[in-house]
Amino acid sequence: MSKTSSGTLYRGHEGMWSWVGHRVTGVVIFLYLLVHVLDTALVRVDANAYNAVISTYQTPWMALGETGLVAAILFHAFNGLRLILVDFWKQGTKYQRQMLWGVMILWVVVFAGFAIRHLSLAFGGH
Amino acid sequence: MSTELPEPPSKIELKAGVGGGGEIPTFNITLRVRRYLPETTAEAYWEDFKLTMYGTDRVLDALHKVKWDHDGSLSFRRSCAHGICGSDAMRINGRNRLACKTLLKDLDTSKPITVEAIKGLPLEKDLIVDMEPFFQSYREIMPFLISKGHEPTKERYQSVEDRERFDDTTKCILCAACTSSCPVFWTDGQYFGPAAIVNAHRFIFDSRDDAGDMRLEILNDKEGVWRCRTTFNCTEACPRGIQVTKAIAEVKQAILSRTV
């Protein structure tokens, strides 16, 4: 990155980066749902086309994509609960940083559990 | 004609080199300023100034040194220079600070210290932005006491507890460090911004004021408190230590419960 662009970036703390993460994961989830609604709607149009599209979900690339999707959903879900607490719990603004660490720990634990099971099923042979 | 008496020698023995201004440590810094001169260039650019500063100097002193000794065209706002008037909010090393409250020795002087104008307001020249949109939002929340009924002939009494309720938000100096640190405000100029909400909070929770509901109605808007995404940049930027995000959250809760 050039000096110009790095200099004009605002150096926020955890709160700002968690907001960036929340936005990015939100857009990712939205795009996935958009595609998913469309491919599911295919069943009304043509059953064969639907089967063809859904079978691509079995490919290893899709397994990796799904892992990423679950990572995004988990962060968005846990951080969303944190944001509700920030807004409506009296001590929420005081402990927002600690709550973010809680979100990250919960995220790592749940995601590791999912990733181990999902990827071993996807790549562990039939 | 009286003869001039020589000044009696000091009774206090001072060691050589103590007592003067000379022993304050000096160090060299590079001040990297984001320049914007609309008369000559269309684009903003970085300019480095190598300066020798004292351990007691602030970023504002470095800017003064540049303006007074190196380049008189450097433009920035400052008035009191002591953290009260709120004129010299700027982005120092990427974060909003008051130049007059930021000591150089607290920054990493081995690297260039970057100084830029605050974000999200129209840039006019160098470190000067047009503050009008900021003050427009401030005026809209009616930042003055509104009371119904007869004017009291004496002062308006208030209990210590009632005064304490909004004490934090009375500290605002309208420097715009919070509003211009807000990612929502950078992209959505219609958003009231943290400073306007802080100053609304100051009257909403004031027991002497009778227009709290009116202010809550103004802020219960698409561009009001609900635009806040709790990034905490404002709380971190406030040079007065106001818990800005907390104040905004309290206004959100007050709108939902209308307990004021």
Coordinates of C-alpha atoms in Angstrom, one line a residue:
Chain A
M1 CA 0.0 0.0 0.0
S2 CA 1.3 3.5 -0.8
K3 CA 1.9 6.0 1.9
T4 CA -1.1 8.1 0.7
S5 CA -3.7 5.4 1.1
S6 CA -2.4 4.0 4.4
G7 CA -2.3 7.5 5.9
T8 CA -5.9 8.3 5.1
L9 CA -7.2 5.1 6.7
Y10 CA -8.7 5.7 10.1
R11 CA -7.0 3.7 12.8
G12 CA -10.0 2.5 14.8
H13 CA -9.9 0.0 17.6
E14 CA -11.7 -3.3 18.2
G15 CA -15.1 -1.7 17.9
M16 CA -14.5 -0.4 14.4
W17 CA -13.0 -3.6 13.1
S18 CA -15.8 -5.7 14.6
W19 CA -18.2 -3.4 12.7
V20 CA -16.2 -4.0 9.5
G21 CA -16.3 -7.7 10.1
H22 CA -20.0 -7.6 10.8
R23 CA -20.6 -5.7 7.5
V24 CA -18.5 -8.0 5.4
T25 CA -20.0 -11.2 6.8
G26 CA -23.5 -9.7 6.4
V27 CA -22.9 -9.0 2.7
V28 CA -21.4 -12.5 2.3
I29 CA -24.5 -14.1 3.9
F30 CA -26.8 -12.0 1.9
L31 CA -25.2 -13.0 -1.4
Y32 CA -25.3 -16.6 -0.4
L33 CA -28.9 -16.5 0.5
L34 CA -29.7 -14.7 -2.8
V35 CA -28.1 -17.5 -4.8
H36 CA -29.5 -20.2 -2.5
V37 CA -33.1 -18.8 -2.9
L38 CA -32.6 -18.8 -6.7
D39 CA -31.2 -22.3 -7.0
T40 CA -34.0 -23.6 -4.7
A41 CA -36.6 -21.9 -6.8
L42 CA -35.3 -23.8 -9.8
V43 CA -37.2 -26.8 -8.6
R44 CA -40.4 -25.1 -9.7
V45 CA -38.9 -24.5 -13.1
D46 CA -37.1 -27.7 -14.0
A47 CA -36.4 -30.7 -11.8
N48 CA -33.3 -31.8 -13.8
A49 CA -31.8 -28.4 -13.7
Y50 CA -32.4 -28.2 -10.0
N51 CA -30.7 -31.6 -9.5
A52 CA -27.7 -30.5 -11.6
V53 CA -27.2 -27.3 -9.6
I54 CA -27.7 -29.0 -6.3
S55 CA -25.2 -31.7 -7.2
T56 CA -22.5 -29.1 -7.4
Y57 CA -22.9 -28.7 -3.6
Q58 CA -21.2 -32.0 -3.3
T59 CA -17.9 -30.8 -4.8
P60 CA -14.8 -30.1 -2.5
W61 CA -14.8 -26.4 -3.6
M62 CA -18.4 -26.1 -2.3
A63 CA -17.4 -27.8 1.0
L64 CA -14.7 -25.1 1.5
G65 CA -17.2 -22.5 0.5
E66 CA -19.7 -23.8 3.0
T67 CA -17.0 -23.8 5.7
G68 CA -16.4 -20.1 5.0
L69 CA -20.1 -19.5 5.0
V70 CA -20.5 -21.1 8.4
A71 CA -17.6 -19.0 9.7
A72 CA -19.3 -15.9 8.5
I73 CA -22.7 -16.8 9.9
L74 CA -21.2 -17.7 13.3
F75 CA -19.3 -14.4 13.6
H76 CA -22.4 -12.5 12.4
A77 CA -24.6 -14.3 14.9
F78 CA -22.4 -14.0 18.0
N79 CA -21.4 -10.4 17.3
G80 CA -25.0 -9.6 16.6
L81 CA -25.9 -10.7 20.2
R82 CA -23.0 -8.6 21.4
L83 CA -24.4 -5.5 19.6
I84 CA -27.9 -6.1 21.1
L85 CA -26.2 -6.2 24.5
V86 CA -24.2 -3.0 23.7
D87 CA -27.5 -1.2 22.9
F88 CA -29.8 -2.5 25.6
W89 CA -27.8 -3.8 28.5
K90 CA -26.8 -1.0 30.9
Q91 CA -23.2 -2.2 31.3
G92 CA -23.0 -3.1 27.6
T93 CA -20.9 -0.1 26.4
K94 CA -18.5 -0.6 29.3
Y95 CA -17.8 -4.3 28.6
Q96 CA -18.0 -4.2 24.8
R97 CA -14.4 -5.1 24.4
Q98 CA -14.5 -8.0 26.8
M99 CA -17.7 -9.2 25.0
L100 CA -15.9 -9.1 21.7
W101 CA -13.2 -11.4 23.1
G102 CA -16.0 -13.6 24.3
V103 CA -17.5 -13.6 20.8
M104 CA -14.1 -14.5 19.3
I105 CA -13.5 -17.4 21.8
L106 CA -17.0 -18.7 21.2
W107 CA -16.5 -18.4 17.4
V108 CA -13.2 -20.3 17.5
V109 CA -14.7 -23.1 19.6
V110 CA -17.9 -23.6 17.6
F111 CA -16.2 -23.1 14.2
A112 CA -13.4 -25.6 15.0
G113 CA -16.1 -28.1 16.0
F114 CA -18.0 -27.6 12.8
A115 CA -14.9 -27.5 10.5
I116 CA -13.5 -30.7 11.8
R117 CA -16.8 -32.6 11.3
H118 CA -17.7 -31.0 8.0
L119 CA -14.3 -31.2 6.3
S120 CA -13.7 -34.8 7.5
L121 CA -17.0 -35.7 6.0
A122 CA -16.3 -33.8 2.8
F123 CA -12.7 -35.0 2.3
G124 CA -12.5 -38.1 4.4
G125 CA -13.7 -40.4 1.6
H126 CA -17.1 -42.1 1.2
Chain B
M1 CA 20.8 61.3 40.7
S2 CA 20.6 58.0 42.4
T3 CA 23.2 55.5 41.6
E4 CA 21.9 52.1 40.4
L5 CA 22.3 49.5 43.0
P6 CA 23.6 46.2 41.7
E7 CA 21.2 43.3 42.1
P8 CA 22.1 41.3 45.2
P9 CA 23.4 37.9 44.5
S10 CA 20.9 35.1 44.8
K11 CA 20.9 33.3 48.1
I12 CA 20.0 30.0 46.5
E13 CA 22.9 28.1 45.1
L14 CA 22.0 26.7 41.7
K15 CA 24.2 24.1 40.0
A16 CA 25.3 25.0 36.6
G17 CA 22.8 24.0 34.0
V18 CA 19.8 23.8 36.3
G19 CA 17.0 26.2 36.3
G20 CA 17.1 27.3 32.7
G21 CA 15.1 26.1 29.8
G22 CA 18.1 24.4 28.2
E23 CA 17.9 21.1 30.0
I24 CA 14.5 20.1 28.6
P25 CA 15.4 17.2 26.3
T26 CA 15.1 17.9 22.6
F27 CA 14.5 15.4 19.9
N28 CA 14.1 15.4 16.1
I29 CA 10.8 14.5 14.6
T30 CA 9.4 14.3 11.1
L31 CA 6.0 15.9 10.8
R32 CA 4.1 14.5 7.8
V33 CA 1.3 16.9 7.0
R34 CA -1.5 16.2 4.6
R35 CA -1.5 19.4 2.5
Y36 CA -4.3 20.6 0.3
L37 CA -3.9 23.9 -1.5
P38 CA -6.9 24.3 -3.7
E39 CA -5.4 27.4 -5.4
T40 CA -2.4 25.6 -6.7
T41 CA -3.0 21.8 -6.8
A42 CA -6.2 19.8 -7.2
E43 CA -4.9 16.8 -5.2
A44 CA -4.0 16.6 -1.6
Y45 CA -0.4 15.5 -0.9
W46 CA 1.9 14.6 2.0
E47 CA 4.7 17.0 2.9
D48 CA 7.4 16.2 5.4
F49 CA 9.0 18.7 7.8
K50 CA 12.0 17.8 9.9
L51 CA 11.9 19.6 13.2
T52 CA 13.8 19.7 16.5
M53 CA 11.3 19.8 19.3
Y54 CA 11.3 19.8 23.1
G55 CA 10.0 17.2 25.4
T56 CA 7.3 19.5 26.6
D57 CA 6.0 20.3 23.1
R58 CA 2.7 19.2 21.7
V59 CA 1.7 18.5 18.1
L60 CA 0.3 22.0 18.0
D61 CA 3.7 23.4 18.8
A62 CA 5.2 21.5 15.9
L63 CA 2.5 22.9 13.6
H64 CA 3.3 26.4 14.9
K65 CA 7.0 25.8 14.3
V66 CA 6.3 24.9 10.7
K67 CA 4.0 27.8 10.1
W68 CA 6.2 30.4 11.8
D69 CA 9.7 29.2 10.8
H70 CA 9.3 27.0 7.7
D71 CA 6.2 27.5 5.6
G72 CA 3.7 30.2 6.3
S73 CA 1.2 28.8 3.9
L74 CA 0.3 25.9 6.3
S75 CA -3.2 26.4 7.4
F76 CA -4.9 25.1 10.5
R77 CA -7.4 26.2 13.2
R78 CA -6.5 26.8 16.8
S79 CA -7.7 29.3 19.3
C80 CA -7.1 28.8 23.0
A81 CA -4.4 26.1 22.5
H82 CA -5.3 24.5 25.8
G83 CA -8.0 21.9 25.1
I84 CA -11.0 24.1 25.8
C85 CA -12.1 25.8 22.6
G86 CA -12.2 22.7 20.5
S87 CA -10.7 24.3 17.3
D88 CA -7.8 22.0 16.6
A89 CA -9.3 18.5 16.2
M90 CA -7.3 16.7 13.6
R91 CA -6.2 13.2 12.7
I92 CA -2.9 12.5 14.3
N93 CA -1.3 9.2 13.4
G94 CA -4.6 8.1 12.0
R95 CA -6.7 8.9 15.0
N96 CA -8.8 12.0 15.9
R97 CA -7.0 14.0 18.6
L98 CA -6.7 17.7 19.7
A99 CA -3.3 18.9 18.5
C100 CA -3.0 21.0 21.7
K101 CA -3.5 18.0 24.0
T102 CA -1.3 15.5 22.2
L103 CA 2.3 15.6 23.5
L104 CA 5.0 14.7 21.0
K105 CA 6.8 12.5 23.5
D106 CA 3.7 10.3 23.8
L107 CA 3.9 9.5 20.1
D108 CA 6.4 7.3 18.4
T109 CA 9.0 9.9 17.3
S110 CA 11.2 7.4 15.5
K111 CA 8.6 7.3 12.7
P112 CA 7.0 10.3 10.9
I113 CA 4.0 11.7 12.8
T114 CA 1.1 12.1 10.3
V115 CA -1.3 15.0 10.7
E116 CA -4.4 15.2 8.5
A117 CA -7.7 17.0 8.5
I118 CA -10.7 15.3 10.2
K119 CA -12.7 13.0 7.9
G120 CA -16.2 13.4 6.6
L121 CA -16.4 17.2 6.4
P122 CA -15.7 19.2 3.2
L123 CA -11.9 20.0 3.1
E124 CA -11.2 23.6 2.5
K125 CA -7.4 24.0 2.9
D126 CA -4.7 21.9 4.6
L127 CA -6.1 21.0 8.0
I128 CA -9.2 23.2 7.8
V129 CA -12.6 21.7 7.0
D130 CA -16.0 23.3 6.6
M131 CA -17.7 22.7 10.0
E132 CA -21.1 24.0 8.8
P133 CA -22.7 20.5 8.4
F134 CA -21.6 19.6 11.9
F135 CA -23.1 22.7 13.4
Q136 CA -26.3 22.3 11.3
S137 CA -26.9 19.0 13.1
Y138 CA -26.1 20.5 16.4
R139 CA -28.6 23.3 15.9
E140 CA -31.3 20.8 14.9
I141 CA -31.4 19.1 18.3
M142 CA -32.1 22.5 19.9
P143 CA -29.2 22.7 22.3
F144 CA -30.8 25.2 24.7
L145 CA -33.0 25.0 27.8
I146 CA -36.7 24.9 26.9
S147 CA -39.1 25.1 29.9
K148 CA -42.8 25.5 30.2
G149 CA -44.7 27.6 32.7
H150 CA -43.6 30.7 34.5
E151 CA -40.0 31.8 34.6
P152 CA -38.7 31.4 38.2
T153 CA -37.5 34.6 39.8
K154 CA -34.5 32.8 41.3
E155 CA -32.2 30.1 39.9
R156 CA -33.7 26.8 38.9
Y157 CA -33.0 24.3 41.6
Q158 CA -31.7 20.8 40.8
S159 CA -30.7 18.0 43.1
V160 CA -27.2 16.7 43.0
E161 CA -28.5 13.4 41.7
D162 CA -30.4 15.0 38.9
R163 CA -27.4 17.1 37.9
E164 CA -25.2 14.0 38.0
R165 CA -27.5 12.2 35.5
F166 CA -26.2 14.2 32.5
D167 CA -22.9 15.4 33.9
D168 CA -20.8 13.4 31.4
T169 CA -22.4 15.1 28.3
T170 CA -21.9 18.6 29.6
K171 CA -18.2 18.3 29.0
C172 CA -18.6 18.6 25.2
I173 CA -16.5 21.3 23.5
L174 CA -17.9 20.7 20.0
C175 CA -14.5 19.9 18.5
A176 CA -16.0 17.3 16.1
A177 CA -13.4 14.7 16.9
C178 CA -16.2 12.2 17.6
T179 CA -18.5 13.0 14.6
S180 CA -15.6 12.9 12.2
S181 CA -14.4 9.6 13.6
C182 CA -17.7 7.9 12.8
P183 CA -17.7 5.5 9.8
V184 CA -21.4 6.1 9.3
F185 CA -20.9 9.9 9.2
W186 CA -18.1 9.6 6.6
T187 CA -20.5 8.0 4.1
D188 CA -23.8 9.4 5.2
G189 CA -23.6 13.1 5.7
Q190 CA -27.3 13.2 6.8
Y191 CA -26.6 11.3 10.0
F192 CA -26.8 13.6 13.0
G193 CA -23.5 12.3 14.3
P194 CA -22.3 11.6 17.8
A195 CA -21.8 15.2 18.9
A196 CA -25.3 16.3 18.2
I197 CA -26.7 13.3 20.0
V198 CA -24.4 14.0 23.0
N199 CA -25.7 17.5 23.2
A200 CA -29.3 16.3 22.9
H201 CA -28.5 13.9 25.7
R202 CA -27.3 16.8 27.8
F203 CA -30.8 18.4 27.7
I204 CA -33.0 15.2 27.4
F205 CA -31.8 14.0 30.8
D206 CA -31.8 17.5 32.4
S207 CA -34.6 17.6 35.0
R208 CA -35.1 21.3 34.4
D209 CA -35.8 20.9 30.7
D210 CA -39.3 20.2 29.3
A211 CA -38.5 19.5 25.6
G212 CA -37.0 16.0 26.1
D213 CA -39.8 14.3 24.1
M214 CA -39.4 16.8 21.3
R215 CA -35.7 16.0 21.0
L216 CA -36.3 12.3 21.2
E217 CA -38.8 12.6 18.4
I218 CA -36.1 14.4 16.3
L219 CA -33.6 11.7 17.0
N220 CA -36.1 8.9 16.4
D221 CA -35.3 9.1 12.8
K222 CA -33.7 7.1 10.0
E223 CA -30.8 9.5 10.2
G224 CA -31.0 9.8 14.0
V225 CA -29.7 7.5 16.8
W226 CA -30.6 4.4 14.8
R227 CA -27.8 5.1 12.4
C228 CA -25.3 4.4 15.2
R229 CA -23.5 1.1 14.6
T230 CA -21.6 1.2 17.9
T231 CA -18.1 1.2 16.5
F232 CA -16.9 3.1 19.6
N233 CA -14.6 5.3 17.5
C234 CA -16.3 8.4 18.9
T235 CA -15.8 7.3 22.6
E236 CA -12.1 6.6 21.8
A237 CA -11.7 9.9 20.0
C238 CA -13.3 12.3 22.5
P239 CA -10.6 14.5 24.0
R240 CA -12.9 15.2 27.0
G241 CA -13.4 11.5 27.8
I242 CA -17.1 11.5 27.3
Q243 CA -18.6 8.1 27.0
V244 CA -20.2 9.0 23.7
T245 CA -21.5 5.5 22.7
K246 CA -23.0 5.1 26.1
A247 CA -24.8 8.4 25.8
I248 CA -26.2 7.4 22.4
A249 CA -27.3 4.0 23.8
E250 CA -29.1 5.8 26.6
V251 CA -30.9 8.0 24.1
K252 CA -31.9 4.8 22.1
Q253 CA -33.3 3.3 25.2
A254 CA -35.1 6.5 26.2
I255 CA -36.8 6.6 22.8
L256 CA -38.0 3.0 23.3
S257 CA -39.2 3.5 26.8
R258 CA -40.0 7.2 26.9
T259 CA -39.3 7.3 30.6
V260 CA -38.0 10.9 30.5

